[in-house]
Coordinates of C-alpha atoms in Angstrom, one line a residue:
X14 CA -32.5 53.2 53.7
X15 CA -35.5 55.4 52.3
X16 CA -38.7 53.9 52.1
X17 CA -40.3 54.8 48.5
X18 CA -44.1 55.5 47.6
X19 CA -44.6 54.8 43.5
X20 CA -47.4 56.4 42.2
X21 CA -48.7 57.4 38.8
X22 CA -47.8 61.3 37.5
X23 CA -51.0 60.8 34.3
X24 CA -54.0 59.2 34.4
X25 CA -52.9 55.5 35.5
X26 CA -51.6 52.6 33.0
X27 CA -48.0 54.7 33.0
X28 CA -46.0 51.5 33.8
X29 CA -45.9 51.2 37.4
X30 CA -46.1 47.4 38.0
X31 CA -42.6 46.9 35.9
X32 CA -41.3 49.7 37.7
X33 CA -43.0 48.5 41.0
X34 CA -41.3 44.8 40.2
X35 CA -37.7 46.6 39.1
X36 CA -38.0 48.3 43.0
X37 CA -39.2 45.5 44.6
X38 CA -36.5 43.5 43.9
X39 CA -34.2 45.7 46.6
X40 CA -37.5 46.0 48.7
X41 CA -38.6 43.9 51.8
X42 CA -42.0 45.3 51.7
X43 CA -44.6 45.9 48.6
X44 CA -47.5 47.8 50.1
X45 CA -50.8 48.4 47.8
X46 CA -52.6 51.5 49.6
X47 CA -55.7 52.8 47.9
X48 CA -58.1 51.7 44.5
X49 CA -58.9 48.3 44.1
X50 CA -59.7 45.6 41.4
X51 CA -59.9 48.6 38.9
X52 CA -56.3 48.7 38.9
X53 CA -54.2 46.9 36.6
X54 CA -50.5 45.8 36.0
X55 CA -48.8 43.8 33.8
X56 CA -45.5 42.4 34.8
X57 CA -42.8 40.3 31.9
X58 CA -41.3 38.7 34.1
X59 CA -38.7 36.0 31.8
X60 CA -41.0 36.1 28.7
X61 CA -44.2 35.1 31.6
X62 CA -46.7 37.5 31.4
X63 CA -48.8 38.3 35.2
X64 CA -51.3 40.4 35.1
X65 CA -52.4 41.8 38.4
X66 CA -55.3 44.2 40.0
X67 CA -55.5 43.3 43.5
X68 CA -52.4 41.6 44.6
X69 CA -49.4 44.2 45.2
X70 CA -46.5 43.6 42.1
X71 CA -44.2 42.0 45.0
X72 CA -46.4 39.1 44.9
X73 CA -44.7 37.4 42.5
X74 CA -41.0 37.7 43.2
X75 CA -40.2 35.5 45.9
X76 CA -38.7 36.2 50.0
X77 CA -41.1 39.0 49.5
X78 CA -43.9 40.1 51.9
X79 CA -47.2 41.9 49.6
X80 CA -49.3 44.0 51.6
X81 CA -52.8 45.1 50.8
X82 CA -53.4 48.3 53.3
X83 CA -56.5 49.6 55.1
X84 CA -56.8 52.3 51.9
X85 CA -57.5 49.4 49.6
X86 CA -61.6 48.4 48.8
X87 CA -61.5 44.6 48.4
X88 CA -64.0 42.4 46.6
X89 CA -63.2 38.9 47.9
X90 CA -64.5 37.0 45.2
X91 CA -62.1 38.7 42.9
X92 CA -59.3 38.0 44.9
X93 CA -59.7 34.6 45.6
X94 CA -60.0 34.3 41.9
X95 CA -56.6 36.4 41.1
X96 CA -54.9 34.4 43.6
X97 CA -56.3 31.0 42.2
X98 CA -54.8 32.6 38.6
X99 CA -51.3 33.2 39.9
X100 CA -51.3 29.6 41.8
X101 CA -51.8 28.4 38.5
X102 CA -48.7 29.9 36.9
X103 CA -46.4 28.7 39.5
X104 CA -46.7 31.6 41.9
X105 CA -46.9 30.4 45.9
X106 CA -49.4 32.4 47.9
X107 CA -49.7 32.3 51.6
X108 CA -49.5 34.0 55.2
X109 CA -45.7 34.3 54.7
X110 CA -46.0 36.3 51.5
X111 CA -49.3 38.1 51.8
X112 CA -51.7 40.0 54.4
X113 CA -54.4 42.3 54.1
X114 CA -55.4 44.8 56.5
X115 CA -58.5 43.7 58.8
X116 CA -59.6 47.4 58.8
X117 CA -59.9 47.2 55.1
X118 CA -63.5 48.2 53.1
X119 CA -65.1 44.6 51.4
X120 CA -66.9 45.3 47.9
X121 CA -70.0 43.4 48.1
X122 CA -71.9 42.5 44.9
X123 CA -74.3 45.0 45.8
X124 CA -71.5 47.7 45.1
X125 CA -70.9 46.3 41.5
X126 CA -74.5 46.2 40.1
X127 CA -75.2 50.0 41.9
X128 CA -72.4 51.3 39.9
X129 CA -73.0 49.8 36.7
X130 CA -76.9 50.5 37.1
X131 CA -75.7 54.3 37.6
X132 CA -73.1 54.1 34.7
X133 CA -75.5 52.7 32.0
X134 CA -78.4 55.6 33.1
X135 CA -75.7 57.9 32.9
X136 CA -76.1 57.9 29.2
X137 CA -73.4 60.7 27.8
X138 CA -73.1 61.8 31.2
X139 CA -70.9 58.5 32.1
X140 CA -67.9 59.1 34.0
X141 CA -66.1 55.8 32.1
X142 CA -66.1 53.7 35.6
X143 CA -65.1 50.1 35.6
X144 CA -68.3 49.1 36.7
X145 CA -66.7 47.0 39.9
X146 CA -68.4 49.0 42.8
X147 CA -65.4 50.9 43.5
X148 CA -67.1 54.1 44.2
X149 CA -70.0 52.8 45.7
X150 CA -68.0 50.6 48.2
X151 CA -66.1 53.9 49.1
X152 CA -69.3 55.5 49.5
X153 CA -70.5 53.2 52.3
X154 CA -66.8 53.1 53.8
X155 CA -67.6 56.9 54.0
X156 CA -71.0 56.4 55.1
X157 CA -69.9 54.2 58.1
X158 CA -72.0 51.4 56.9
X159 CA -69.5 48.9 55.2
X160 CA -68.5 45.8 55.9
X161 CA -64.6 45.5 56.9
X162 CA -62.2 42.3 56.9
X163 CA -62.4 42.0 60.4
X164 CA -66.6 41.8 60.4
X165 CA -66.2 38.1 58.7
X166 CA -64.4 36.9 61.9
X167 CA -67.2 37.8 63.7
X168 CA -70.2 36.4 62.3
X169 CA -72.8 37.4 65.2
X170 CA -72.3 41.3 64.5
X171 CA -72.2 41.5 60.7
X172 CA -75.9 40.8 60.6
X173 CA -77.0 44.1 62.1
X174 CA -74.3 45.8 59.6
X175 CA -76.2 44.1 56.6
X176 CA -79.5 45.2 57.9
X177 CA -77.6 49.2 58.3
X178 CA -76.1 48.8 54.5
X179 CA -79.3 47.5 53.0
X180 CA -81.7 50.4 55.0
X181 CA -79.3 52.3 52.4
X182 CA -79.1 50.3 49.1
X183 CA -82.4 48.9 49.1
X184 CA -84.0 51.9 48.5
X185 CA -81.9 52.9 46.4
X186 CA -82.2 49.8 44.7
X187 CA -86.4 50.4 44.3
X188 CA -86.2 53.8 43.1
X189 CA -83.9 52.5 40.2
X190 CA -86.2 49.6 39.6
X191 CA -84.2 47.0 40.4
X192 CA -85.2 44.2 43.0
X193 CA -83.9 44.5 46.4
X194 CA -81.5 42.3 47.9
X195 CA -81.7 39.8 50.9
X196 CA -80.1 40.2 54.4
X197 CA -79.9 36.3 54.2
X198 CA -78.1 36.1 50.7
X199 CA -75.4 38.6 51.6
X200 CA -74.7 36.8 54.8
X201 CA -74.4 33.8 52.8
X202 CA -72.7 35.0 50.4
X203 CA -69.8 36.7 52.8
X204 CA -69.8 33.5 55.0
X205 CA -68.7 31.6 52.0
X206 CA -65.9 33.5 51.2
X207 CA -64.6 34.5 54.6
X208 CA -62.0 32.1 54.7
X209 CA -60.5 33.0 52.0
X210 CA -59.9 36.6 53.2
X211 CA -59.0 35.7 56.7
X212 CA -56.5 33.4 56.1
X213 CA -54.5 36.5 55.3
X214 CA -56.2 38.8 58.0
X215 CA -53.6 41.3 60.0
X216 CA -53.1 44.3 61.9
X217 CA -51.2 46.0 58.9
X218 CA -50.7 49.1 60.6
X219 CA -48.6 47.4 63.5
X220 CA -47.1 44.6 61.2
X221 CA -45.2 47.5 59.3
X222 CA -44.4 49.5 62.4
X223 CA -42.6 46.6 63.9
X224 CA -41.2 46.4 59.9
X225 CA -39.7 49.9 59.9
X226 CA -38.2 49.7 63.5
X227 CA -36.4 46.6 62.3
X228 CA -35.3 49.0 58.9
X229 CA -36.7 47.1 56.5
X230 CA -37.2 48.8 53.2
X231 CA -41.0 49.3 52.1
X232 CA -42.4 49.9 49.2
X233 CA -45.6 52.1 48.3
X234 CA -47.7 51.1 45.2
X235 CA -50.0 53.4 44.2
X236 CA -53.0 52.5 41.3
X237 CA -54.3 54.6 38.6
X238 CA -52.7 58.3 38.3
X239 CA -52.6 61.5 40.2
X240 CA -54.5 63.0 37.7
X241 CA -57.0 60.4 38.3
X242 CA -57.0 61.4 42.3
X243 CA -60.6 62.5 43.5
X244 CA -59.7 66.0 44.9
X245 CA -56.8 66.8 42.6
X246 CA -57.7 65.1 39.6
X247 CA -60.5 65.9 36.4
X248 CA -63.4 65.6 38.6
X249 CA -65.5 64.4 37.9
X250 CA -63.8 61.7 35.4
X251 CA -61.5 60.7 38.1
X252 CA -61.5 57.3 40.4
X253 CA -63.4 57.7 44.3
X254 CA -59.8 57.4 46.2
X255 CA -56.9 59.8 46.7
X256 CA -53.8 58.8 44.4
X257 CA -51.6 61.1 45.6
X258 CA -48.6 60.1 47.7
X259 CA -50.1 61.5 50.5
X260 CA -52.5 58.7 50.8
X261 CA -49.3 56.4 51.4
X262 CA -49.3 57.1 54.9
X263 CA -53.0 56.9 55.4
X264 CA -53.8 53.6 53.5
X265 CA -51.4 51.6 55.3
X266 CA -51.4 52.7 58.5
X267 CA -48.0 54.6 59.2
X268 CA -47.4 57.7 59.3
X269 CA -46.3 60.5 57.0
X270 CA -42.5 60.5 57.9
X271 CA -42.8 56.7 57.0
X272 CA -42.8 57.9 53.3
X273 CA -39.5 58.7 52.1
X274 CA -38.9 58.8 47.9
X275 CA -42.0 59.6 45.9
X276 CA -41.3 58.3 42.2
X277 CA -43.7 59.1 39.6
X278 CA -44.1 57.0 36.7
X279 CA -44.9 59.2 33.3
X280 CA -45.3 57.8 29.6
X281 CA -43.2 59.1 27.3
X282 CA -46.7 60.3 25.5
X283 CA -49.9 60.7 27.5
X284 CA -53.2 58.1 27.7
X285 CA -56.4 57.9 29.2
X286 CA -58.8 55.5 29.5
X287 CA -62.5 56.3 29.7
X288 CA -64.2 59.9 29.3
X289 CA -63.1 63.0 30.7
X290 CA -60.7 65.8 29.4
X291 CA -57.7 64.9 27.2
X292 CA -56.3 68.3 25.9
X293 CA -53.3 66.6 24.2
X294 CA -55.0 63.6 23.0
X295 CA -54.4 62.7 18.8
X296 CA -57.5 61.2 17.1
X297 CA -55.7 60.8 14.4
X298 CA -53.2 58.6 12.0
X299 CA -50.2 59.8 15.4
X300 CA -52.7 59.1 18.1
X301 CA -53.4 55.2 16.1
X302 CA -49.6 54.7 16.0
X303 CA -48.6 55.5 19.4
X304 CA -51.4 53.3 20.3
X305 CA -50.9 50.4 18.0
X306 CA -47.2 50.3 19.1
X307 CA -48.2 50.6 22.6
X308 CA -50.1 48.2 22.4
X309 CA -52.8 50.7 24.5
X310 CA -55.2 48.5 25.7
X311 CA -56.2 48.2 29.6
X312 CA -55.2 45.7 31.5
X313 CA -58.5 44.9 33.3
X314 CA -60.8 45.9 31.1
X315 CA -59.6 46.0 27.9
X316 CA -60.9 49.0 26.7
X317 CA -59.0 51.2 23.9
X318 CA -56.4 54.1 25.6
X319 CA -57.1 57.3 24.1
X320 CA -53.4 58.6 23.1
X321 CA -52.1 61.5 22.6
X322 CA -48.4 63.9 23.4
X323 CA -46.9 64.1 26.5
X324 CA -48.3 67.5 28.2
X325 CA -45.6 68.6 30.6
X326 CA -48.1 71.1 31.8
X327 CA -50.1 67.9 32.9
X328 CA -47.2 65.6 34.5
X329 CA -45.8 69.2 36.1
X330 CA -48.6 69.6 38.4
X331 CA -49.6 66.1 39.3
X332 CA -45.4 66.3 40.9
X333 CA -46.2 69.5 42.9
X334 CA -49.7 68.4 44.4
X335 CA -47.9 64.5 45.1
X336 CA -44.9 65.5 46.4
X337 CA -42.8 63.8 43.6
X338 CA -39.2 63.6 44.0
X339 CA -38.5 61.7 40.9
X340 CA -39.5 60.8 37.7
X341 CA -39.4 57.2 36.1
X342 CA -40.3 57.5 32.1
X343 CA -41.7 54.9 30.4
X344 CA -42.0 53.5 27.1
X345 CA -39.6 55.8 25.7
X346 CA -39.2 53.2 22.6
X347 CA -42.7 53.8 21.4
X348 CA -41.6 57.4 19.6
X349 CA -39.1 55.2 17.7
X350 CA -39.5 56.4 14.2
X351 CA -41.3 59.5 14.6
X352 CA -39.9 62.4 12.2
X353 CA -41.1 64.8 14.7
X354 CA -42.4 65.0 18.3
X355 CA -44.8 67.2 20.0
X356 CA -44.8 68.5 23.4
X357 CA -47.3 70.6 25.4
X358 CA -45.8 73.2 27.4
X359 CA -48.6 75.3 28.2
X360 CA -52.4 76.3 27.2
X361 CA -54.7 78.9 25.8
X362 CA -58.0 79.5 27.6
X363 CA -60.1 81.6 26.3
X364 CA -57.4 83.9 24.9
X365 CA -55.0 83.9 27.7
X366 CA -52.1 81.5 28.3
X367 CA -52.2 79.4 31.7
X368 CA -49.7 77.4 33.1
X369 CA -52.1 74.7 35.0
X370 CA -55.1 72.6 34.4
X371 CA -58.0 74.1 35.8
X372 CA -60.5 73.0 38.2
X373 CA -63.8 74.1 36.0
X374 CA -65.2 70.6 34.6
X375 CA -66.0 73.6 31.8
X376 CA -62.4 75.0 31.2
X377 CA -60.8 71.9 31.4
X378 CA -62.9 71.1 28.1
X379 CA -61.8 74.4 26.7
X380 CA -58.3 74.3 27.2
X381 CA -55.9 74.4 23.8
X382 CA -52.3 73.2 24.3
X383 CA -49.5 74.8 22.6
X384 CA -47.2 72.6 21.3
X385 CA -43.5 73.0 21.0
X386 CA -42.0 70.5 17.7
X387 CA -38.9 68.5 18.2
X388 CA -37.1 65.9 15.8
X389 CA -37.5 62.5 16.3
X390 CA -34.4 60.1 16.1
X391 CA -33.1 57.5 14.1
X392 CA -32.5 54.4 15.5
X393 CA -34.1 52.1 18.6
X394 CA -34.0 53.0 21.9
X395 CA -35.6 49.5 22.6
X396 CA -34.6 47.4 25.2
X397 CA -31.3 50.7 25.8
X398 CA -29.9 49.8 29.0
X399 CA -27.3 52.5 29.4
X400 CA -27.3 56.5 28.1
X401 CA -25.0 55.8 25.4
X402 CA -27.0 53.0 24.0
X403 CA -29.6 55.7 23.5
X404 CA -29.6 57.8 20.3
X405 CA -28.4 61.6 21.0
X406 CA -31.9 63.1 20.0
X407 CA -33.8 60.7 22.3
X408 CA -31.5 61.9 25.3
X409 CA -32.3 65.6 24.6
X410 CA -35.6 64.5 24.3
X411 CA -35.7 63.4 27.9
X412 CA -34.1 65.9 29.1
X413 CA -35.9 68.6 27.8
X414 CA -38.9 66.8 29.5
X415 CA -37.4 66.9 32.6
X416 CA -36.7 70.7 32.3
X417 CA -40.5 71.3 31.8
X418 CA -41.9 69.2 34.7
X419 CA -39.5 71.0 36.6
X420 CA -38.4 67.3 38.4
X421 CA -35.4 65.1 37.8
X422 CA -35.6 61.8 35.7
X423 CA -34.5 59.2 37.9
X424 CA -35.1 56.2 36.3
X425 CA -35.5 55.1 32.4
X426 CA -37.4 52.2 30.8
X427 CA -37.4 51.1 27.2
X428 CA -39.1 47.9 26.9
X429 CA -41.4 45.6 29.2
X430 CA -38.9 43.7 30.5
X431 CA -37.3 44.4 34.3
X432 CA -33.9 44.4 33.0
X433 CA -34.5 47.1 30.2
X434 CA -34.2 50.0 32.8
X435 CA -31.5 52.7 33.1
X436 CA -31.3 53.9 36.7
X437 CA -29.9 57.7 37.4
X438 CA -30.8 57.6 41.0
X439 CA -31.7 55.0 43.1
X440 CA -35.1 55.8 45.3
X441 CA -33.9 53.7 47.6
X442 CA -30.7 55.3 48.9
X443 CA -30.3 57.9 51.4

C-alpha cells in the first residue's frame, strides 16, 4: 500500500487534522515532519472536540503509533502541557503510541521572547508570527548551535552548547535592551523538563525504516500551507520551515521514494491568518459571512482569518511546486446559501494578465484577480456523504475547481465530523 504525505495547498488552517484523522484511521503510522506548536488542528471526534499543535492527529485514535520527526522544532514545556490536556480527556499517551525523534531542534524560552521582542519592534513591518520562537529556534538549528532531544540525555555536554547559544543570543539580547539570560537557568530549566521528552526519545529515522520494510502504511502530516513554505511561499509573510511535500522525506528521516500520495487539503474559499498578501481576500459583508459561518478563528492563537474566494491560480501552483497528486476540499457547506460565487482564475499586473503569483514582495501586493461568477445552490450540502446527496450546482462547482487547479479532487468534506467525507480515490491504494 502507498504511503501518503497530507499537506496544506493555501496558507494552513484548510482542514487537515479531520482529514489527517479520516486517513489515519487505515494508517499504521501518523508522522508530524516540520513547524511546530504554531500549528493547529481541531479534531470532532463523537461530538469531543481535541485541539492539537504538537502531537500528530493519530494521537488520539487508538492502536496507533504518532510520530514527531527530526523536521519538527519542539518546545517541551508546551508539549508536556498538550499531553497533560489530552490525558485529561481520556486520551492514553505513552512509549507505545508516541516517539519523537532525538535529532529533533528544542525551542528554548529564549527563542519565544527573541521572536516576540522582534515582532512588537517590527511595528507595520510585522510578519504576523505566533510569537513561540519558531523562527528563532530554526535559526539556531541552522546556526548549529541548538539544543537537540538527544543533548538532555547527556547532561555533561549541553553545558558548553548553552555557553555556544548564549555567545549568540546574549548579545543580541543587549543590543535590544533586554537582560541577558543565565547559563545556570537554562540548564535548570532543560534539566527539569528532560524527562518528559525522553520518555518518548527514538531513533525515528530507523524506527520507520524497520516500519516500511515490514509495509506498514505511514502517514505524512504536514502544518500550515504550501503557500506558507519559506522558499515557495509569500516571503516574507511565510512560516521559517519548508511545507512542501518534499520536506516529508527530510523531516522524518526516510527517504524520498518513502513518499507515495501527496494530498492537498484546499478550502472551498481561501483564508489567511496574519499579514501578508491576500489578493482574493473580501473585507466586506461576503468576507464577514464566510467567516462567521466558518467559524474562522485559529486554533492556537485565536486570531480572526482574513477570508476571501477561492483563487485557483493560488491552490494551482502550490500542487505543481508540492507535488500534489490529489485534492481533498473542505468546508464545501460554508457557500450554502450564496446567490453567487466567485472564483479567481487568473491576475492583472500592471496591465498584463499572469497566470502565477509572483515572487516580488512588491507585485504580489499589486496583483488584481479576475473573477469568473458562478450561481450558488439551493439546498445544504452539510454533513453530504455521497455525490447525489450533493445539490447539482455544488457538484459543478467542484468540478469546475478541479478543472482550474489542473488536479483531481480526491476526497470531499462537508462538515467537521470524520464521517461527513466523500471519498473518490483512496490515497492509500496502489
Amino acid at each position: 500500500m502507498a504511503n501518503v504525505a497530507v499537506v496544506g495547498a493555501q496558507w494552513g488552517d484548510e482542514g487537515k487534522g479531520k482529514i489527517v484523522d479520516w486517513l489515519s484511521e487505515r494508517a499504521d503510522v501518523v508522522v508530524r515532519f516540520q513547524g511546530g506548536h504554531n500549528a493547529g488542528h481541531t479534531l470532532v471526534i463523537d461530538g469531543v472536540t481535541y485541539k492539537l499543535s504538537l502531537l500528530p492527529s493519530g494521537i488520539v485514535r487508538k492502536a496507533k503509533l504518532s510520530v514527531i520527526g527530526n523536521g519538527v522544532v519542539i518546545d517541551p514545556w508546551a508539549l508536556a502541557a498538550e499531553i497533560d490536556k489530552l490525558t485529561a480527556q481520556g486520551v492514553v499517551i505513552n512509549r507505545d503510541n508516541l516517539r519523537i525523534a532525538e535529532n529533533a531542534t528544542l525551542i528554548l524560552p529564549l527563542h519565544r521572547d527573541l521572536d516576540q521582542i522582534r515582532e512588537a519592534a517590527a511595528g507595520d513591518g510585522k510578519i504576523g508570527t505566533t510569537g513561540r520562537g519558531i523562527g528563532p529556534a530554526y535559526e539556531d538549528k541552522v546556526g548549529r548551535r541548538a539544543i537537540r532531544v538527544n543533548d538532555l540525555a547527556d547532561p555533561s555536554t549541553v553545558g558548553a552548547k548553552i555557553e555556544r547559544l548564549l555567545s549568540h543570543h546574549n548579545p543580541l539580547r543587549r543590543g535590544l535592551g533586554q537582560p541577558e539570560v543565565s547559563a545556570a537557568s537554562i540548564m535548570d530549566e532543560l534539566m527539569s523538563i528532560a524527562p518528559r521528552v525522553l520518555e518518548y526519545s527514538d531513533a525515528v529515522w530507523s524506527l520507520l525504516d524497520g516500519m516500511k520494510r515490514e509495509g506498514k502504511r505511514i502517514l505524512f502530516e504536514g502544518a500550515q500551507g504550501v503557500l506558507l513554505d519559506i522558499d515557495h511561499g509569500t516571503y516574507p509573510f511565510v512560516t521559517s520551515s519548508n511545507t512542501v511535500s518534499g520536506q516529508a522525506a527530510t523531516g522524518s528521516g526516510m527517504g524520498p521514494g518513502s513518499v507515495g500520495f501527496v494530498l492537498g487539503i484546499a478550502k472551498a474559499y481561501t483564508t489567511r491568518v496574519g499579514s501578508g498578501p491576500f489578493p482574493t481576500e473580501q473585507d466586506n459583508e461576503i468576507g464577514e459571512y464566510i467567516g462567521t459561518r466558518g467559524r474562522e478563528f485559529g486554533t492556537v492563537t485565536g486570531r480572526k482569518r482574513r477570508c476571501g474566494w477561492f483563487d485557483a491560480v493560488l491552490v494551482r501552483q502550490a500542487i505543481k511546486v508540492s507535488g500534489v497528486t490529489g485534492i481533498a476540499l473542505t468546508k464545501l457547506d460554508i457557500l450554502d446559501g450564496l446567490k453567487e460565487i466567485k472564483v479567481c482564475v487568473g491576475y492583472m499586473l500592471d496591465g498584463a494578465r499572469i497566470d502565477r503569483l509572483p515572487a516580488g514582495q512588491g507585485d504580489q501586493t499589486r496583483v488584481e484577480p479576475i473573477y469568473e461568477t458562478i450561481p450558488g445552490w439551493e439546498g445544504s450540502t452539510a454533513g453530504a456523504r455521497s455525490w447525489a446527496a450533493l445539490p447539482a450546482q455544488a457538484v459543478k462547482y467542484v468540478r469546475y475547481l478541479e478543472e482550474l487547479i489542473e488536479c483531481p479532487i480526491t476526497l470531499l468534506s462537508t462538515s467537521p465530523e470524520r464521517e461527513d467525507t466523500i471519498l473518490m480515490i483512496d490515497p492509500f491504494a496502489d
